[in-house]
mmCIF file of C-alpha atoms in Angstrom:
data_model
loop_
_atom_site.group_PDB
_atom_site.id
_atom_site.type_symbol
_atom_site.label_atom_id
_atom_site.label_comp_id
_atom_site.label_asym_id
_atom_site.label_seq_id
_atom_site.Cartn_x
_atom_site.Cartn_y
_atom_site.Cartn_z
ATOM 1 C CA UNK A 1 -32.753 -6.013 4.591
ATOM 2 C CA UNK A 2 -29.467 -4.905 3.874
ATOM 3 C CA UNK A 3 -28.610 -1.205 5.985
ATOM 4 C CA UNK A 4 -25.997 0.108 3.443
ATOM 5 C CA UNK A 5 -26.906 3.293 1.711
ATOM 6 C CA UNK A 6 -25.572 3.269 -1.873
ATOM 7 C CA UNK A 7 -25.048 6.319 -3.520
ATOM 8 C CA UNK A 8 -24.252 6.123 -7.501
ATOM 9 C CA UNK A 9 -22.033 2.717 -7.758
ATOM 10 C CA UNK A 10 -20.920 2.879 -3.888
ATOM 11 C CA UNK A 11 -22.113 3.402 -0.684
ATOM 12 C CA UNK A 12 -21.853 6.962 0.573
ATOM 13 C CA UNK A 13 -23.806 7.528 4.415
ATOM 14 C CA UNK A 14 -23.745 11.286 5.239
ATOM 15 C CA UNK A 15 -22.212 12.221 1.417
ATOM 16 C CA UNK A 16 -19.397 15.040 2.120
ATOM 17 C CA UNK A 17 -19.361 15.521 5.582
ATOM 18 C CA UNK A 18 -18.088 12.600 8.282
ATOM 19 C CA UNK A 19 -15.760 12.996 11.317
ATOM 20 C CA UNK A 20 -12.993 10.906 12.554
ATOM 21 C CA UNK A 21 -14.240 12.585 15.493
ATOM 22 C CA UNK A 22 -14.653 16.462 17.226
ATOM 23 C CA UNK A 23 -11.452 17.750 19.143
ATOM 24 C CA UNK A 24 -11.667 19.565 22.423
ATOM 25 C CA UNK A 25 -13.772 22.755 20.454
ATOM 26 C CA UNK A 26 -16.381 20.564 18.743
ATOM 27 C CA UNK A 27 -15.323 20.906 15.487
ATOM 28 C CA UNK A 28 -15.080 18.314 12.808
ATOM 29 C CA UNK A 29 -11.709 17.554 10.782
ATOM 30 C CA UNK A 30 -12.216 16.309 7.392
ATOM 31 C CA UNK A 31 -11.008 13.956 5.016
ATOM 32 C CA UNK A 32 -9.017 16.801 3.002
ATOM 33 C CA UNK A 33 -8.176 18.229 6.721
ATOM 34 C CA UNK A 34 -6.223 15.040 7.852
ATOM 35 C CA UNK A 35 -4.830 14.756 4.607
ATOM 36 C CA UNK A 36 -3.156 18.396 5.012
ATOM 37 C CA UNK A 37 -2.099 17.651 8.716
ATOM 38 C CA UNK A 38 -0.078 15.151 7.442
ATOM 39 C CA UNK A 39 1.618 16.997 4.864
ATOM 40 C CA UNK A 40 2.057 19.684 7.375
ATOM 41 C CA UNK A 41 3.572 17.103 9.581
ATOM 42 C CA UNK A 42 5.763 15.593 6.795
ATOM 43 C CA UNK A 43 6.804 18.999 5.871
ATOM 44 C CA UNK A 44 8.472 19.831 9.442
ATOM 45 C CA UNK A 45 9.615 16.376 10.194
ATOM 46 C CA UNK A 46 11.480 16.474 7.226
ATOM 47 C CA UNK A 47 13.692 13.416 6.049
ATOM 48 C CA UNK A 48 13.941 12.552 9.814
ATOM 49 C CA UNK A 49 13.108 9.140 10.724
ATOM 50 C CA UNK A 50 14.186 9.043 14.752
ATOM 51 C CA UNK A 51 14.241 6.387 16.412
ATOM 52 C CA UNK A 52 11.275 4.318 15.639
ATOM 53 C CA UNK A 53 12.292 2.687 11.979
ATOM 54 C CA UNK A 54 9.346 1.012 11.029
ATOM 55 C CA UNK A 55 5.358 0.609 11.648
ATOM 56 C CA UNK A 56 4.773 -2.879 10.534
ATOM 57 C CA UNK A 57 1.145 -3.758 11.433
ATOM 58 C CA UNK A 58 -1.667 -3.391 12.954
ATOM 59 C CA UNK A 59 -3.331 -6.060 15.299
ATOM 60 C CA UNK A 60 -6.740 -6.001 15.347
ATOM 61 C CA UNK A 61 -9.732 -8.321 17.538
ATOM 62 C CA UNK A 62 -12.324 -9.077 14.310
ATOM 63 C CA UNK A 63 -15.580 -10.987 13.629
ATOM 64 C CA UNK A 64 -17.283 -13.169 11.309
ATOM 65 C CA UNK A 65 -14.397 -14.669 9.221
ATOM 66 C CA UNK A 66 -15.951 -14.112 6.058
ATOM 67 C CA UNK A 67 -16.993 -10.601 6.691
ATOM 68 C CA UNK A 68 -13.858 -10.051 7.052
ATOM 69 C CA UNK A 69 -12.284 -11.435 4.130
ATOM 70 C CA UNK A 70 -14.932 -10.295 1.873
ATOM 71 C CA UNK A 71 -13.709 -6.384 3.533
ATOM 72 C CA UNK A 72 -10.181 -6.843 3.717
ATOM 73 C CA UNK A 73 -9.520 -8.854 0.380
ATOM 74 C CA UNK A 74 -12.285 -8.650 -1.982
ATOM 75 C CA UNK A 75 -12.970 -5.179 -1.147
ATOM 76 C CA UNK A 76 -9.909 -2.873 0.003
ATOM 77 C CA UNK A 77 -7.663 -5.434 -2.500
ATOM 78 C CA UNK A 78 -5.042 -6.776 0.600
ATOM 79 C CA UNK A 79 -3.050 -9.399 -0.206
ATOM 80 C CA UNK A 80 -3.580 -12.845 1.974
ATOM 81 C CA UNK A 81 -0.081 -13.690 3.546
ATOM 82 C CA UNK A 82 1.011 -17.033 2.488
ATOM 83 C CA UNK A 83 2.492 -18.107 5.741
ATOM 84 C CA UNK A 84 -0.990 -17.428 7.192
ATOM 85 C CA UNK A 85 -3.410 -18.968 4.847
ATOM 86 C CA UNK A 86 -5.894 -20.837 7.596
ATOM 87 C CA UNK A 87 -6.350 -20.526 10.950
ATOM 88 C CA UNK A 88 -7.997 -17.852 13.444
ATOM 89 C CA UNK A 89 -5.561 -15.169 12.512
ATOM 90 C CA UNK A 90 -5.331 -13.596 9.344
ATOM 91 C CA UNK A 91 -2.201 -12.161 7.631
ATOM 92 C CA UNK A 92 -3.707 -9.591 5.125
ATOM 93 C CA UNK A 93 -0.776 -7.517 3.537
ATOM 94 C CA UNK A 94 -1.387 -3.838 2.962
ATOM 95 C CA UNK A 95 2.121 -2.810 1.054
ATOM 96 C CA UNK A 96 5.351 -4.709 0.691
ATOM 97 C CA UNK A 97 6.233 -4.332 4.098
ATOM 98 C CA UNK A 98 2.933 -3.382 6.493
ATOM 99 C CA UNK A 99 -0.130 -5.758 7.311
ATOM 100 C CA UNK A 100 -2.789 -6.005 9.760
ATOM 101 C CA UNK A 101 -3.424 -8.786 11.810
ATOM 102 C CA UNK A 102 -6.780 -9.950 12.011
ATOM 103 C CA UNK A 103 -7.597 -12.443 15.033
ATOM 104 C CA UNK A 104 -10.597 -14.051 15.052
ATOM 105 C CA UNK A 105 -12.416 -13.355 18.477
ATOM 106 C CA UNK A 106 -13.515 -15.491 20.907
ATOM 107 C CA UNK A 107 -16.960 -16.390 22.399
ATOM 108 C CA UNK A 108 -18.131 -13.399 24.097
ATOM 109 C CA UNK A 109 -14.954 -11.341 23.233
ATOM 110 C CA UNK A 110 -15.354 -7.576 21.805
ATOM 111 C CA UNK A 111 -13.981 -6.763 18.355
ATOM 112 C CA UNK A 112 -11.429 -3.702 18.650
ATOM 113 C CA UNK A 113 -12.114 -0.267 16.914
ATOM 114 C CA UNK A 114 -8.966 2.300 16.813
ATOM 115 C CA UNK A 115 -10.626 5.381 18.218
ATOM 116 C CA UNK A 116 -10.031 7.522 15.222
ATOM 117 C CA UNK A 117 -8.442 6.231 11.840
ATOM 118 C CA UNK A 118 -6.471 4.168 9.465
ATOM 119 C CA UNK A 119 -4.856 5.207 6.814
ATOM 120 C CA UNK A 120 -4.117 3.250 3.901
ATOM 121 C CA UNK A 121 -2.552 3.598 0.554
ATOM 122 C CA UNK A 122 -3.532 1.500 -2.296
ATOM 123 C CA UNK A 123 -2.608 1.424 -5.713
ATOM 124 C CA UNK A 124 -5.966 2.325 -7.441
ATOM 125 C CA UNK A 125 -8.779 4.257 -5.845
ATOM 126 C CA UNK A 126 -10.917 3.742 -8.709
ATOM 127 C CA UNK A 127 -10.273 -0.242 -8.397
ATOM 128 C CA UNK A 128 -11.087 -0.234 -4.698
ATOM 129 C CA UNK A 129 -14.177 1.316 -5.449
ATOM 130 C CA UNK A 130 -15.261 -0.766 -8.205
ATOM 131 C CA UNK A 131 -14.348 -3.666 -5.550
ATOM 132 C CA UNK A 132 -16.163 -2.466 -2.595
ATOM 133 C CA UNK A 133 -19.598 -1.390 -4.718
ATOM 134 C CA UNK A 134 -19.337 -5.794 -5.360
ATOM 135 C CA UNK A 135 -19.363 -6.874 -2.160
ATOM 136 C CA UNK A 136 -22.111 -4.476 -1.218
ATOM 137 C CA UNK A 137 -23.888 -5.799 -3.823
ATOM 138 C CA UNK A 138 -23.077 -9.218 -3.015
ATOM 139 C CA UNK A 139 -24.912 -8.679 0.815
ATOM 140 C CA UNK A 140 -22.452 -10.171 2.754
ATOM 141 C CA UNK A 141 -21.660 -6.520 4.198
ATOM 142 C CA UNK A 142 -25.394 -6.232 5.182
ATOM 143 C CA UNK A 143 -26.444 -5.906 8.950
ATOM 144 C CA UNK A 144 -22.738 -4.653 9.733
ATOM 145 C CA UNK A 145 -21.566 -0.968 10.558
ATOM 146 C CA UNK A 146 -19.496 -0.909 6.985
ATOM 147 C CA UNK A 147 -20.443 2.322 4.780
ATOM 148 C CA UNK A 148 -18.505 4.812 3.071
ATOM 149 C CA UNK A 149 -18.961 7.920 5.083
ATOM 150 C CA UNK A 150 -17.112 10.548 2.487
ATOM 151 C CA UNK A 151 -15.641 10.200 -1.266
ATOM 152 C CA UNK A 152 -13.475 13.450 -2.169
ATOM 153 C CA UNK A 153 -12.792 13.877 -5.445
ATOM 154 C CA UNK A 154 -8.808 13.542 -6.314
ATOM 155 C CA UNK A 155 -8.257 13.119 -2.462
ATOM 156 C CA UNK A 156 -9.798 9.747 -1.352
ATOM 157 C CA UNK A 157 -12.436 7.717 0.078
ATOM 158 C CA UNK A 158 -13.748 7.312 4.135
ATOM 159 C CA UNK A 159 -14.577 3.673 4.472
ATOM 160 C CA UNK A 160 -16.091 2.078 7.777
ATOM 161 C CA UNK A 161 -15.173 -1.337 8.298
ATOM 162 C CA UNK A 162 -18.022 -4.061 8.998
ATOM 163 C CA UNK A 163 -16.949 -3.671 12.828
ATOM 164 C CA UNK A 164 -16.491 0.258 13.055
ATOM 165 C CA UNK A 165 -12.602 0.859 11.900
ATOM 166 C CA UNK A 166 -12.419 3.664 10.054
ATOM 167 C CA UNK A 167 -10.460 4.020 6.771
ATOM 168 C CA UNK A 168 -9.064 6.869 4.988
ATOM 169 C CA UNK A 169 -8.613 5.308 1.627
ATOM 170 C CA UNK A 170 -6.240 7.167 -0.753
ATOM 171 C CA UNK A 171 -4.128 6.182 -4.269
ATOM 172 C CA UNK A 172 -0.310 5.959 -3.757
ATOM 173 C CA UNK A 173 1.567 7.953 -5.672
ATOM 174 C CA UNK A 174 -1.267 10.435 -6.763
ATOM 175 C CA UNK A 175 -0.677 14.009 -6.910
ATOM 176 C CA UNK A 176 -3.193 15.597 -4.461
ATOM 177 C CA UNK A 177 -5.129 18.939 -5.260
ATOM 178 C CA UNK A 178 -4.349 22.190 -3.913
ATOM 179 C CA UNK A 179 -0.520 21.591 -4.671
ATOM 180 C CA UNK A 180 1.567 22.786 -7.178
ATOM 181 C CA UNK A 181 3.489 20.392 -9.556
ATOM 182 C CA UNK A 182 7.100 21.159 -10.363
ATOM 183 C CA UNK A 183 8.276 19.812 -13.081
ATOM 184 C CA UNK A 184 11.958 19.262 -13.718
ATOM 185 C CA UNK A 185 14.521 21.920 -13.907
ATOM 186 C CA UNK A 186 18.301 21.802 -15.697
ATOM 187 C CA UNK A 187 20.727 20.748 -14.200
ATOM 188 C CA UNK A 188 18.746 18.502 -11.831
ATOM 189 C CA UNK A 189 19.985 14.757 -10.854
ATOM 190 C CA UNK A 190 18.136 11.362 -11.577
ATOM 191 C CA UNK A 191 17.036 11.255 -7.883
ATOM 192 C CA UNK A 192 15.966 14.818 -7.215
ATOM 193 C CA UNK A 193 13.215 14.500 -10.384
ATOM 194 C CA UNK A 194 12.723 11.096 -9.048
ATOM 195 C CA UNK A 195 11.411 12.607 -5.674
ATOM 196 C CA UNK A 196 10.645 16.033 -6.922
ATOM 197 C CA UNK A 197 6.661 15.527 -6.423
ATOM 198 C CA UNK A 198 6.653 13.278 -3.592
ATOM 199 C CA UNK A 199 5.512 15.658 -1.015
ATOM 200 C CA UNK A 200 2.461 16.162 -3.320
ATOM 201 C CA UNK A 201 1.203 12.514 -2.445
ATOM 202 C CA UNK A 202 0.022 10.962 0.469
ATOM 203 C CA UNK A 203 2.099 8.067 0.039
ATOM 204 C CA UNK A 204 5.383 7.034 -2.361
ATOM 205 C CA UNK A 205 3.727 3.650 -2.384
ATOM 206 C CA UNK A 206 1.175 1.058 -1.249
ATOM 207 C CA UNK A 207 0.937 0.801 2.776
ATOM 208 C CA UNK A 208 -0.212 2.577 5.790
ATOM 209 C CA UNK A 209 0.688 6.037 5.859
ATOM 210 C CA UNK A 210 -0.913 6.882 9.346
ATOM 211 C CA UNK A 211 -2.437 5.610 11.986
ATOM 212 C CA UNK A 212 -4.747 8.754 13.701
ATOM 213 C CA UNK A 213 -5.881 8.315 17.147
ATOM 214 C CA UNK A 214 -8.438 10.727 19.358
ATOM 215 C CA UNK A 215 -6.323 11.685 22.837
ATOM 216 C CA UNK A 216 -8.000 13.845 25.900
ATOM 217 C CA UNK A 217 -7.827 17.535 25.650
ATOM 218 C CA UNK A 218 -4.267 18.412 26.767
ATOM 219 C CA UNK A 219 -2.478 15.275 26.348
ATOM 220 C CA UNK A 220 -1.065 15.728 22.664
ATOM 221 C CA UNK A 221 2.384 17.742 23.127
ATOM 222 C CA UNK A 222 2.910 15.385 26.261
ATOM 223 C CA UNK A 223 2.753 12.132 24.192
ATOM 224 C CA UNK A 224 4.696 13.471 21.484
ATOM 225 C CA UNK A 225 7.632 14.097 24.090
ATOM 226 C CA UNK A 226 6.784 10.469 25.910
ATOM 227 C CA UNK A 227 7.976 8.908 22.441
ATOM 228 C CA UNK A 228 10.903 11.431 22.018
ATOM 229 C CA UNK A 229 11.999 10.706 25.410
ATOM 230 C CA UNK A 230 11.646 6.801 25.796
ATOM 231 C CA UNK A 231 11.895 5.887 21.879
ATOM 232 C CA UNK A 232 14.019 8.576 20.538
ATOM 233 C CA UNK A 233 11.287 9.374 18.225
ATOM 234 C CA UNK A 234 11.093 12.531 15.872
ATOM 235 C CA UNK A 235 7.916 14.175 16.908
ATOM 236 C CA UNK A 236 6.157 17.734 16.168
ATOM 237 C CA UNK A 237 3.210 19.687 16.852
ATOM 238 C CA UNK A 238 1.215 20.414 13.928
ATOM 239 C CA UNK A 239 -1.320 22.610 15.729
ATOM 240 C CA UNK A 240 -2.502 23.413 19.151
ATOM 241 C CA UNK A 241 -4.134 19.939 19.285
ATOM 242 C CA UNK A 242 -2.294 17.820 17.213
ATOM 243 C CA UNK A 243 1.428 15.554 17.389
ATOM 244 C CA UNK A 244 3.023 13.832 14.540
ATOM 245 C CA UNK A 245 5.400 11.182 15.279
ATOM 246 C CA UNK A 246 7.837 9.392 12.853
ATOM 247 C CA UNK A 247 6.950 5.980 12.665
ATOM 248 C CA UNK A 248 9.094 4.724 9.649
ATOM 249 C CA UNK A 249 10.308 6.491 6.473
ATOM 250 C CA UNK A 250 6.765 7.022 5.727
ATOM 251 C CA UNK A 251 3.717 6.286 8.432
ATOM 252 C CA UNK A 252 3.388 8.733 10.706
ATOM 253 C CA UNK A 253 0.993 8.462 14.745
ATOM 254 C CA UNK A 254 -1.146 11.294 14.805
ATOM 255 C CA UNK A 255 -2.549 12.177 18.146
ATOM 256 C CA UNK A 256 -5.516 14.466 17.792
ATOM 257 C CA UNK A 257 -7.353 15.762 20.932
ATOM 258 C CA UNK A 258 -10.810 15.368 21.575
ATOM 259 C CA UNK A 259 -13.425 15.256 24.049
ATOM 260 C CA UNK A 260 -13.446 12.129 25.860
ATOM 261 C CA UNK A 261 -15.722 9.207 24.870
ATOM 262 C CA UNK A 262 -15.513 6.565 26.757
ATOM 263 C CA UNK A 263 -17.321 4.013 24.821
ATOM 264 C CA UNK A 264 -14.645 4.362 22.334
ATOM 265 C CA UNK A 265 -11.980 3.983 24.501
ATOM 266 C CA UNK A 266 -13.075 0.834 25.668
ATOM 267 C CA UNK A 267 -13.603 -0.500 21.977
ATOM 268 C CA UNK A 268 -9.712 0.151 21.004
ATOM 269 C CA UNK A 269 -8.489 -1.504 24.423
ATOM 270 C CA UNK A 270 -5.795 -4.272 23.844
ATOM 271 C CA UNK A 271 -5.454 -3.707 19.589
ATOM 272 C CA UNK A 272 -1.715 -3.009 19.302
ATOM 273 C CA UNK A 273 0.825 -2.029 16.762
ATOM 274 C CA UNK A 274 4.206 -3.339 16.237
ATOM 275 C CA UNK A 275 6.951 -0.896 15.613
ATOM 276 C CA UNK A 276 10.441 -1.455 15.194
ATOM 277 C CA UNK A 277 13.887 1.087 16.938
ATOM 278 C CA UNK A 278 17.149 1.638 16.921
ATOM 279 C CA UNK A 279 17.754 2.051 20.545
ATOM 280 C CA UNK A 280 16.309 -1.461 22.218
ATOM 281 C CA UNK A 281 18.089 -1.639 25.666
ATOM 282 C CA UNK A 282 17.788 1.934 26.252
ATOM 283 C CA UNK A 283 14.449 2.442 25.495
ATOM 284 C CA UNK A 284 13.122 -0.823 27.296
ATOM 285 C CA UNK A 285 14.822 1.464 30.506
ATOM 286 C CA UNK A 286 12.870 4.091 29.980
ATOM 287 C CA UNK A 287 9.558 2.341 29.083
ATOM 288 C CA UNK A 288 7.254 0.539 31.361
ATOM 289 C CA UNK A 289 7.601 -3.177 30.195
ATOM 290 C CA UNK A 290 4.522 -5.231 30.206
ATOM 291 C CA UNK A 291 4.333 -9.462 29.272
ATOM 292 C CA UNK A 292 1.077 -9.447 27.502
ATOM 293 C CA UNK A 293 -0.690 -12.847 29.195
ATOM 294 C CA UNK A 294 -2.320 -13.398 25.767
ATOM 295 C CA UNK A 295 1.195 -13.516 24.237
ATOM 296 C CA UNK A 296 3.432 -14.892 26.656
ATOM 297 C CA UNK A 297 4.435 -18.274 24.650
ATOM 298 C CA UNK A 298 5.393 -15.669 22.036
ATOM 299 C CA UNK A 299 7.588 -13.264 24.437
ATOM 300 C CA UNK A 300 8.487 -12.219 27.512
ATOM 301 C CA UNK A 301 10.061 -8.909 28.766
ATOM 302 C CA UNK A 302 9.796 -8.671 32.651
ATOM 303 C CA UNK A 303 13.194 -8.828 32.823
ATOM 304 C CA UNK A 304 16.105 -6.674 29.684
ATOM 305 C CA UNK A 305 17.559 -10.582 29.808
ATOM 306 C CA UNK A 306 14.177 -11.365 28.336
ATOM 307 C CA UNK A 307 13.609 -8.807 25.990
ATOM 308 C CA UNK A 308 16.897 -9.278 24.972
ATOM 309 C CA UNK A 309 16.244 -12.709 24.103
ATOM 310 C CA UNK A 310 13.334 -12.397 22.335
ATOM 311 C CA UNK A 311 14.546 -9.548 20.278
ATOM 312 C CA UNK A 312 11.534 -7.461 21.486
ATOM 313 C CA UNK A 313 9.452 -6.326 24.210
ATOM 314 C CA UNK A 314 5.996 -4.689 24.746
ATOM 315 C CA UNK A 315 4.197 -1.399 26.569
ATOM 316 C CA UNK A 316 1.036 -0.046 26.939
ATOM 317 C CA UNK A 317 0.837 2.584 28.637
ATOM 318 C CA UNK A 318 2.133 6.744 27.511
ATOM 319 C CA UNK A 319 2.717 8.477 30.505
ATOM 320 C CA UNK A 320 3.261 12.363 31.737
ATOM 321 C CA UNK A 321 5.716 11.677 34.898
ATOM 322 C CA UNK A 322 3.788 9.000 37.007
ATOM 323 C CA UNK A 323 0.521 9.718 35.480
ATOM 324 C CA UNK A 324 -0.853 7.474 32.639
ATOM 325 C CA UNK A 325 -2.055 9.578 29.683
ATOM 326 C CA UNK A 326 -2.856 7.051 27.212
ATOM 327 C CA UNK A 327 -3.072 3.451 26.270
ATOM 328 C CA UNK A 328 -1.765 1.620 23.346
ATOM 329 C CA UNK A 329 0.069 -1.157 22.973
ATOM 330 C CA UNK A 330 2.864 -1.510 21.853
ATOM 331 C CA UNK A 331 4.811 -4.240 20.590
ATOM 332 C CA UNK A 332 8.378 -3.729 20.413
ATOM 333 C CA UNK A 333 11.180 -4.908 18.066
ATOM 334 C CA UNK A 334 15.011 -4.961 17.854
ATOM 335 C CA UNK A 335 16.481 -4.456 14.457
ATOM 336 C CA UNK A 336 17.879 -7.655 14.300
ATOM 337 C CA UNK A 337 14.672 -9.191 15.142
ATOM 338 C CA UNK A 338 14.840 -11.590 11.924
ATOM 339 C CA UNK A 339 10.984 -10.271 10.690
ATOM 340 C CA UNK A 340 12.534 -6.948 10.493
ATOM 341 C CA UNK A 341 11.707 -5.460 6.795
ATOM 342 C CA UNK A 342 10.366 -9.073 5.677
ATOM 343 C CA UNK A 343 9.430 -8.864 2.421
ATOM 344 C CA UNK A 344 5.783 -9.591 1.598
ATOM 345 C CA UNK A 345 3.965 -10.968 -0.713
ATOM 346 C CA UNK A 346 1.693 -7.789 -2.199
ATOM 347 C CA UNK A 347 -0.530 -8.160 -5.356
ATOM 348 C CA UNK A 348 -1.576 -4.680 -6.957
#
């Protein structure tokens, strides 16, 4: 039989209250919750950028191939990326200019989980959900972890992937509640009305808006300045347990604390995320390089000569002095690395 609860024309497990996990306290942040932490974060990061210029995608271990294109295509709406149409990795496009990579895993390799959330911007919430409510109706989602875990009205949608990702599913360019709209005033330019409700939306347009990860209790403020200091990153502290740092013109990594799980931790090692910055040589200094074995036909970076040459280079590991805080890879571009703001193909 097929697990998925449905609830009216979608699934809904636990209907109105979920968790992308309990911080140090115990206490749950919401949907609506992360959705205001990121405005909050928007709101003192301002129109900085920093140094990290753009989050371009997300590299995720998957399973089953048509699981996964039944999720990724038929029900969140990506795009396929034409220069990937076959093989064991999947290009799906999420926006113009962000995708997740989807590798196909090995025998007797784990799939990867991000140990908190994904956000992701679409252009219609309503279309998503008519798409999703089909394939769990079709059954090919059945005997996998996917349910939707939370669906708040004129916010968004929580959304568990058929290997345990969580998404936080939201409309791009809708206004969300709680906010006043302005409308315009005389005397006002073409561009100020053009942005004058922006900071009323999640997102300006399709994409990833956030990635959210769970950190140990303590650790937020020190990440935060790791990417300041090696990156040149805008950062901020949104509360006493959460950073915001810049990742682009408009994703932000959030870094929420929470008790430690340790299953989880092992289900997110070795996913990674490539970003691109401004300052290459320098920050490669300050960083910790690491080759990745998996990728080293792709690059190499023991060496800046290396880096250099490959137009990017890769970390993992987010330290406090000499001791290791966190792990996430990292996979690190020069601006003139030639994928730099490649347009993609993306089909609303």
């Amino acid at each position: 039989g097929c697990r998925t609860s449905v609830v009216q024309s979608l699934g809904c497990a636990n209907h109105g209250s979920w968790n992308t996990g309990r911080n140090a306290e115990g206490t749950t942040m919401s949907l609506g919750a992360v959705a205001d932490v990121v405005r909050a974060a928007r709101a003192k990061l301002g129109l900085g950028v920093g140094g990290i210029a753009h989050l371009e995608h997300i590299n995720l271990v998957v399973g089953d191939k048509d699981i996964t294109e039944a999720f990724y295509f038929t029900g969140l709406g990506l795009t396929r990326d034409p220069q990937r149409p076959a093989g064991r990795t999947i290009w799906a496009n999420a926006g113009w200019h962000q995708q997740f990579h989807l590798v196909g895993r090995e025998e007797g390799e784990p799939v990867q989980v991000v140990n908190g959330a994904i956000g992701l911007a679409v252009p219609s919430l309503d279309k998503v959900k008519e798409q999703l409510a089909s394939v769990v109706t079709s059954g090919v989602l059945c005997e996998t972890q996917f349910r939707v875990e939370d669906d708040v009205p004129g916010v968004g949608i929580a959304v568990r992937c058929p290997y345990g990702n969580l998404f936080h599913v939201y409309e791009a360019k809708r206004h969300l509640p709680g906010l006043p709209h302005r409308e315009p005033e005389d005397g006002m330019s073409r561009f100020e009305q053009l942005f004058l409700n922006e900071a009323a939306t999640m997102s300006p347009r399709p994409g990833i808006p956030y990635v959210l990860f769970r950190v140990g209790p303590g650790c937020s403020a020190k990440i935060g300045e790791y990417y300041t200091k090696t990156l040149g990153a805008c950062s901020v502290q949104v509360d006493e347990t959460t950073v915001a740092v810049a990742a682009g013109a408009n994703s932000l990594l959030l870094f929420v604390e929470s008790a430690v799980d340790a299953a989880a931790v092992t289900q997110q090692e070795g996913l990674h995320l490539c970003i691109y910055i401004t300052d290459f040589e320098a920050s490669y200094s300050r960083v910790t390089p690491w080759t990745n074995p998996k990728f080293r036909r792709l690059d190499q970076c023991d060496t800046v000569a290396q880096a250099v040459g490959s137009r990017q280079f890769r970390f993992k590991d987010i330290m406090d002095g000499e001791k290791p805080l966190f792990e996430l890879e990292h996979e690190t571009r020069a601006l003139s690395h030639s994928s730099f703001m490649k347009p993609l193909t993306y089909l609303e």
